[in-house]
Tab-separated table of C-alpha atoms in Angstrom:
chain	number	residue	atom	x	y	z
A	937	MET	CA	18.081	39.761	4.214
A	938	PRO	CA	21.221	37.676	3.748
A	939	GLU	CA	24.096	39.920	2.710
A	940	MET	CA	27.238	39.056	0.790
A	941	PRO	CA	28.988	37.160	3.651
A	942	GLU	CA	25.926	35.022	4.380
A	943	VAL	CA	25.307	34.307	0.686
A	944	GLU	CA	28.949	33.294	0.271
A	945	ILE	CA	28.614	30.863	3.193
A	946	ILE	CA	25.502	29.376	1.576
A	947	ARG	CA	27.474	28.863	-1.634
A	948	ARG	CA	30.362	27.190	0.185
A	949	ILE	CA	28.009	24.858	2.026
A	950	LEU	CA	25.748	23.897	-0.886
A	951	GLU	CA	28.194	23.652	-3.788
A	952	PRO	CA	29.922	20.432	-2.632
A	953	GLN	CA	26.510	18.844	-2.026
A	954	ILE	CA	25.098	19.544	-5.479
A	955	ALA	CA	28.125	19.594	-7.822
A	956	GLY	CA	28.089	16.669	-10.232
A	957	LYS	CA	24.464	15.835	-9.477
A	958	LYS	CA	21.859	15.360	-12.191
A	959	ILE	CA	18.426	16.921	-11.724
A	960	GLU	CA	15.836	14.147	-11.978
A	961	THR	CA	12.673	16.209	-11.682
A	962	VAL	CA	11.411	19.604	-10.568
A	963	GLU	CA	8.340	20.488	-8.534
A	964	ILE	CA	7.180	24.100	-8.312
A	965	LEU	CA	4.764	24.745	-5.463
A	966	HIS	CA	4.356	28.469	-6.097
A	967	ASN	CA	5.037	29.970	-9.502
A	968	GLN	CA	5.570	33.519	-8.210
A	969	ILE	CA	9.232	32.766	-7.525
A	970	ILE	CA	9.946	31.892	-11.179
A	971	ALA	CA	10.930	35.122	-12.929
A	972	HIS	CA	12.114	33.620	-16.235
A	973	PRO	CA	10.983	31.805	-18.299
A	974	ASP	CA	7.384	30.645	-17.705
A	975	MET	CA	6.802	27.886	-15.154
A	976	GLU	CA	6.251	25.078	-17.668
A	977	THR	CA	9.354	25.894	-19.686
A	978	PHE	CA	11.379	26.358	-16.511
A	979	THR	CA	10.453	22.889	-15.287
A	980	GLU	CA	11.074	21.283	-18.667
A	981	ILE	CA	14.544	22.714	-19.337
A	982	LEU	CA	15.789	22.358	-15.743
A	983	THR	CA	14.936	18.663	-15.633
A	984	GLY	CA	17.857	16.498	-16.761
A	985	GLN	CA	20.526	19.168	-16.281
A	986	THR	CA	23.789	18.173	-14.571
A	987	ILE	CA	25.210	20.664	-12.068
A	988	THR	CA	28.889	21.545	-12.383
A	989	ASN	CA	29.382	24.267	-9.792
A	990	MET	CA	27.870	27.236	-7.988
A	991	SER	CA	29.037	30.847	-8.017
A	992	ARG	CA	28.130	34.098	-6.294
A	993	LYS	CA	28.063	37.722	-7.407
A	994	GLY	CA	26.983	40.259	-4.825
A	995	LYS	CA	23.887	38.736	-3.226
A	996	PHE	CA	23.104	36.575	-6.280
A	997	LEU	CA	23.798	32.854	-6.513
A	998	THR	CA	24.150	31.022	-9.809
A	999	ILE	CA	24.016	27.265	-10.377
A	1000	HIS	CA	25.987	26.294	-13.492
A	1001	PHE	CA	25.166	23.286	-15.637
A	1002	LYS	CA	27.221	21.017	-17.873
A	1003	SER	CA	25.169	22.228	-20.834
A	1004	GLY	CA	26.419	25.781	-20.333
A	1005	ASP	CA	23.045	26.960	-19.069
A	1006	ASN	CA	22.687	28.711	-15.707
A	1007	LEU	CA	20.118	29.066	-12.943
A	1008	ALA	CA	20.428	32.426	-11.172
A	1009	LEU	CA	18.630	33.244	-7.955
A	1010	HIS	CA	18.275	35.952	-5.346
A	1011	LEU	CA	17.099	35.105	-1.830
A	1012	ARG	CA	15.817	38.637	-1.123
A	1013	MET	CA	14.366	39.142	2.374
A	1014	THR	CA	13.489	35.678	3.681
A	1015	GLY	CA	14.612	33.133	1.096
A	1016	ARG	CA	16.431	29.975	2.199
A	1017	LEU	CA	18.114	27.323	0.083
A	1018	LEU	CA	18.837	23.909	1.566
A	1019	VAL	CA	19.849	20.409	0.504
A	1020	MET	CA	17.721	17.850	2.337
A	1021	PRO	CA	17.010	14.105	2.121
A	1022	LYS	CA	13.864	13.606	0.051
A	1023	ASP	CA	12.048	11.942	2.960
A	1024	THR	CA	12.397	15.084	5.129
A	1025	PRO	CA	8.918	16.570	5.740
A	1026	VAL	CA	8.271	19.554	3.478
A	1027	GLU	CA	7.873	22.568	5.707
A	1028	LYS	CA	5.458	25.425	5.201
A	1029	HIS	CA	6.496	28.118	2.689
A	1030	THR	CA	8.505	25.656	0.557
A	1031	HIS	CA	8.041	26.807	-3.046
A	1032	LEU	CA	10.510	24.780	-5.104
A	1033	LEU	CA	11.733	21.175	-4.903
A	1034	ILE	CA	14.602	20.098	-7.144
A	1035	TYR	CA	15.097	16.324	-6.991
A	1036	LEU	CA	18.767	15.355	-7.295
A	1037	GLU	CA	20.142	11.958	-8.182
A	1038	GLY	CA	21.178	10.107	-5.052
A	1039	GLY	CA	18.074	10.910	-3.032
A	1040	ASN	CA	18.516	14.519	-1.920
A	1041	GLN	CA	16.439	17.549	-2.801
A	1042	LEU	CA	17.438	21.173	-3.228
A	1043	ARG	CA	14.616	23.103	-1.588
A	1044	TYR	CA	13.717	26.761	-1.713
A	1045	ILE	CA	11.782	28.110	1.278
A	1046	ASP	CA	10.579	31.708	1.481
A	1047	VAL	CA	7.983	33.122	3.877
A	1048	ARG	CA	7.468	36.359	1.936
A	1049	ARG	CA	8.038	34.940	-1.565
A	1050	PHE	CA	10.216	37.869	-2.648
A	1051	GLY	CA	13.034	35.620	-3.901
A	1052	ARG	CA	13.351	34.954	-7.636
A	1053	PHE	CA	14.820	32.361	-10.035
A	1054	TRP	CA	15.955	32.976	-13.611
A	1055	TYR	CA	16.919	30.148	-15.977
A	1056	LEU	CA	19.298	31.423	-18.638
A	1057	LYS	CA	20.450	29.382	-21.630
A	1058	LYS	CA	24.142	29.479	-22.512
A	1059	ASP	CA	23.631	31.826	-25.451
A	1060	GLU	CA	21.111	34.030	-23.616
A	1061	THR	CA	22.242	37.516	-22.593
A	1062	ASP	CA	21.609	38.227	-18.931
A	1063	ASP	CA	19.710	41.485	-18.991
A	1064	LEU	CA	17.082	40.112	-16.631
A	1065	THR	CA	18.596	39.448	-13.215
A	1066	GLY	CA	20.362	42.759	-12.648
A	1067	GLN	CA	23.785	41.173	-12.198
A	1068	ASP	CA	25.081	43.095	-15.199
A	1069	LYS	CA	24.532	46.323	-13.258
A	1070	LEU	CA	26.438	45.319	-10.125
A	1071	GLY	CA	29.485	47.242	-8.970
A	1072	LEU	CA	32.720	45.895	-7.529
A	1073	GLU	CA	32.816	43.064	-5.018
A	1074	PRO	CA	33.749	44.216	-1.478
A	1075	LEU	CA	36.903	42.086	-1.603
A	1076	ASP	CA	37.997	43.305	-5.037
A	1077	GLU	CA	41.444	44.907	-4.993
A	1078	LYS	CA	40.087	47.615	-7.304
A	1079	LEU	CA	37.880	48.881	-4.487
A	1080	THR	CA	40.180	51.694	-3.401
A	1081	SER	CA	39.636	55.101	-1.834
A	1082	THR	CA	40.107	56.567	-5.305
A	1083	TYR	CA	37.322	54.363	-6.704
A	1084	LEU	CA	34.966	55.249	-3.848
A	1085	LYS	CA	35.650	58.953	-4.112
A	1086	GLU	CA	35.196	58.959	-7.894
A	1087	LYS	CA	31.880	57.092	-7.644
A	1088	LEU	CA	30.462	58.711	-4.516
A	1089	GLY	CA	32.350	61.932	-3.815
A	1090	LYS	CA	29.794	64.145	-5.555
A	1091	LYS	CA	26.727	62.404	-4.124
A	1092	LYS	CA	24.643	64.478	-1.739
A	1093	LYS	CA	23.158	61.408	-0.079
A	1094	SER	CA	24.466	59.943	3.162
A	1095	ILE	CA	27.375	57.502	3.041
A	1096	LYS	CA	25.164	54.941	4.794
A	1097	ASP	CA	22.616	55.067	1.956
A	1098	MET	CA	25.286	54.922	-0.734
A	1099	LEU	CA	26.930	51.817	0.721
A	1100	HIS	CA	23.667	50.080	-0.191
A	1101	ASP	CA	23.937	51.101	-3.854
A	1102	GLN	CA	24.628	47.749	-5.513
A	1103	SER	CA	25.868	49.468	-8.673
A	1104	ILE	CA	28.822	50.817	-6.665
A	1105	ILE	CA	29.591	47.926	-4.297
A	1106	ALA	CA	27.794	44.601	-4.621
A	1107	GLY	CA	26.582	42.757	-1.562
A	1108	ILE	CA	26.475	45.248	1.316
A	1109	GLY	CA	23.210	45.683	3.221
A	1110	ASN	CA	22.050	47.225	6.471
A	1111	ILE	CA	24.016	44.979	8.824
A	1112	TYR	CA	27.435	45.366	7.260
A	1113	SER	CA	27.044	49.047	6.391
A	1114	ASP	CA	26.565	49.708	10.125
A	1115	GLU	CA	29.565	47.545	10.990
A	1116	ILE	CA	31.781	49.105	8.305
A	1117	LEU	CA	30.989	52.688	9.286
A	1118	TYR	CA	31.540	51.898	12.960
A	1119	ALA	CA	34.929	50.342	12.199
A	1120	ALA	CA	35.838	53.342	10.022
A	1121	GLY	CA	34.682	55.866	12.640
A	1122	ILE	CA	32.261	57.573	10.244
A	1123	TYR	CA	28.870	58.943	11.287
A	1124	PRO	CA	26.271	57.184	9.072
A	1125	GLU	CA	24.406	60.364	8.097
A	1126	THR	CA	27.566	62.051	6.786
A	1127	LYS	CA	26.983	63.334	3.256
A	1128	CYS	CA	29.368	61.880	0.691
A	1129	THR	CA	30.230	65.426	-0.390
A	1130	ALA	CA	31.408	66.182	3.170
A	1131	MET	CA	33.837	63.273	3.450
A	1132	ASP	CA	37.566	64.008	3.391
A	1133	ASP	CA	40.403	61.943	1.945
A	1134	GLU	CA	41.248	60.353	5.296
A	1135	GLU	CA	37.674	59.111	5.671
A	1136	TRP	CA	37.655	57.674	2.150
A	1137	ASP	CA	40.916	55.883	2.972
A	1138	ARG	CA	39.515	54.423	6.192
A	1139	LEU	CA	36.328	53.355	4.437
A	1140	ALA	CA	38.229	51.614	1.616
A	1141	LYS	CA	40.273	49.747	4.206
A	1142	LYS	CA	37.378	48.722	6.444
A	1143	ILE	CA	34.980	47.494	3.727
A	1144	PRO	CA	37.009	44.364	2.806
A	1145	GLU	CA	38.153	43.912	6.409
A	1146	ILE	CA	34.617	43.777	7.818
A	1147	ILE	CA	33.226	41.697	4.944
A	1148	ALA	CA	36.045	39.146	5.355
A	1149	TRP	CA	35.315	39.098	9.092
A	1150	GLY	CA	31.635	38.486	8.320
A	1151	ILE	CA	32.493	35.475	6.170
A	1152	ASP	CA	34.929	34.042	8.713
A	1153	THR	CA	32.605	34.398	11.704
A	1154	ASN	CA	29.622	32.971	9.822
A	1155	GLU	CA	31.449	29.865	8.615
A	1156	MET	CA	29.763	26.666	9.727
A	1157	LYS	CA	29.528	22.980	8.916
A	1158	PRO	CA	26.810	21.742	6.529
A	1159	GLU	CA	25.221	19.876	9.438
A	1160	GLU	CA	24.933	23.099	11.441
A	1161	TYR	CA	23.452	24.945	8.474
A	1162	LEU	CA	20.861	22.206	7.919
A	1163	GLU	CA	20.017	21.978	11.619
A	1164	GLY	CA	19.351	25.713	11.679
A	1165	LYS	CA	17.365	25.376	8.431
A	1166	GLY	CA	19.439	28.126	6.854
A	1167	LYS	CA	18.091	30.768	9.224
A	1168	GLU	CA	20.900	31.036	11.755
A	1169	TYR	CA	24.063	33.048	11.250
A	1170	ARG	CA	26.869	32.562	13.693
A	1171	ASN	CA	28.206	36.095	13.862
A	1172	ILE	CA	25.012	37.754	15.154
A	1173	PRO	CA	26.206	37.714	18.802
A	1174	HIS	CA	29.541	39.178	17.688
A	1175	LEU	CA	28.235	42.215	15.805
A	1176	ARG	CA	29.764	45.350	17.292
A	1177	VAL	CA	27.082	47.928	16.593
A	1178	TYR	CA	24.203	46.627	14.423
A	1179	GLY	CA	21.156	45.818	16.549
A	1180	ARG	CA	22.858	47.085	19.726
A	1181	ALA	CA	20.895	50.313	20.276
A	1182	ASP	CA	20.877	51.425	23.938
A	1183	GLN	CA	23.777	49.110	24.750
A	1184	PRO	CA	27.309	50.303	25.625
A	1185	CYS	CA	29.890	50.707	22.876
A	1186	LEU	CA	32.466	47.958	23.070
A	1187	VAL	CA	35.264	50.510	22.655
A	1188	CYS	CA	34.306	53.614	24.636
A	1189	GLN	CA	31.227	52.509	26.631
A	1190	ALA	CA	29.060	55.310	25.216
A	1191	VAL	CA	25.456	54.262	24.617
A	1192	ILE	CA	24.813	53.077	21.047
A	1193	GLU	CA	22.184	55.218	19.338
A	1194	LYS	CA	19.776	54.472	16.495
A	1195	ILE	CA	18.494	56.717	13.721
A	1196	SER	CA	16.428	56.104	10.597
A	1197	LEU	CA	18.050	56.591	7.181
A	1198	GLY	CA	16.418	55.756	3.885
A	1199	GLY	CA	13.691	53.813	5.642
A	1200	ARG	CA	16.232	51.656	7.497
A	1201	SER	CA	17.480	51.798	11.061
A	1202	SER	CA	21.117	52.683	11.560
A	1203	CYS	CA	23.022	52.059	14.779
A	1204	TYR	CA	26.162	54.009	15.641
A	1205	CYS	CA	28.341	55.150	18.530
A	1206	PRO	CA	28.032	58.920	19.133
A	1207	GLU	CA	31.624	59.029	20.414
A	1208	CYS	CA	33.457	56.727	17.995
A	1209	GLN	CA	31.436	58.071	15.039
A	1210	ARG	CA	31.091	61.731	15.861
A	1211	LYS	CA	28.769	63.846	13.767
A	1212	LYS	CA	30.535	66.579	11.822
A	1213	LEU	CA	29.724	70.099	12.978
């Protein structure tokens, strides 16, 4: 699943390509991806809208229109959003085609069809997408050790699990939680109730540092993004711990280990992230 850094890169790549463009027509190839409103209404009210800009909140993207209306979307596990020339062959698992003036199409491709779109009118309260329940952004200056301790300090769950709670911090998933905890020197299964002030301080420092690193290392040109069909992320070879089970730690050379937490795998260094006794 794309996490906050990858979704931010998608926004930066797509926004300049779609801003100012009028939507000429809409073709829905699978109605499961349309969460609100119904498919017919969605097609009718989206057609003719002029795009002004694109924003991101957590893992959500929102396309804003001149009318004041908005189109929110979540890519979920396998969703991809690309701007392509209209004569580009439509690949398998393409579920939405938005025809833009000038000859390009905004296409949504999703193998598992978990992604969702919500069209919200300017006077419509967003109690549908879940964005109203999101916590702080990882780069928000308000995300301090005090904030983390107040929100998580009494939780009996592991810190790894709680970094995935979007109501606390928006946008962190399995990849960056591994990378953050490795950088902070915290064992992923550590209970929030067992963390001390120094660990909360390190965590608060490393969250924005690692997320900013993720954005910087994933940055690419629109041509590269299109060539990779939105599936390739540039920082994968540079990840320090995620996906590196049985390989040597880049700091101490200890063998990276993997455990399962909350149904997800978690990679860590047994030396740099020692388990509390």
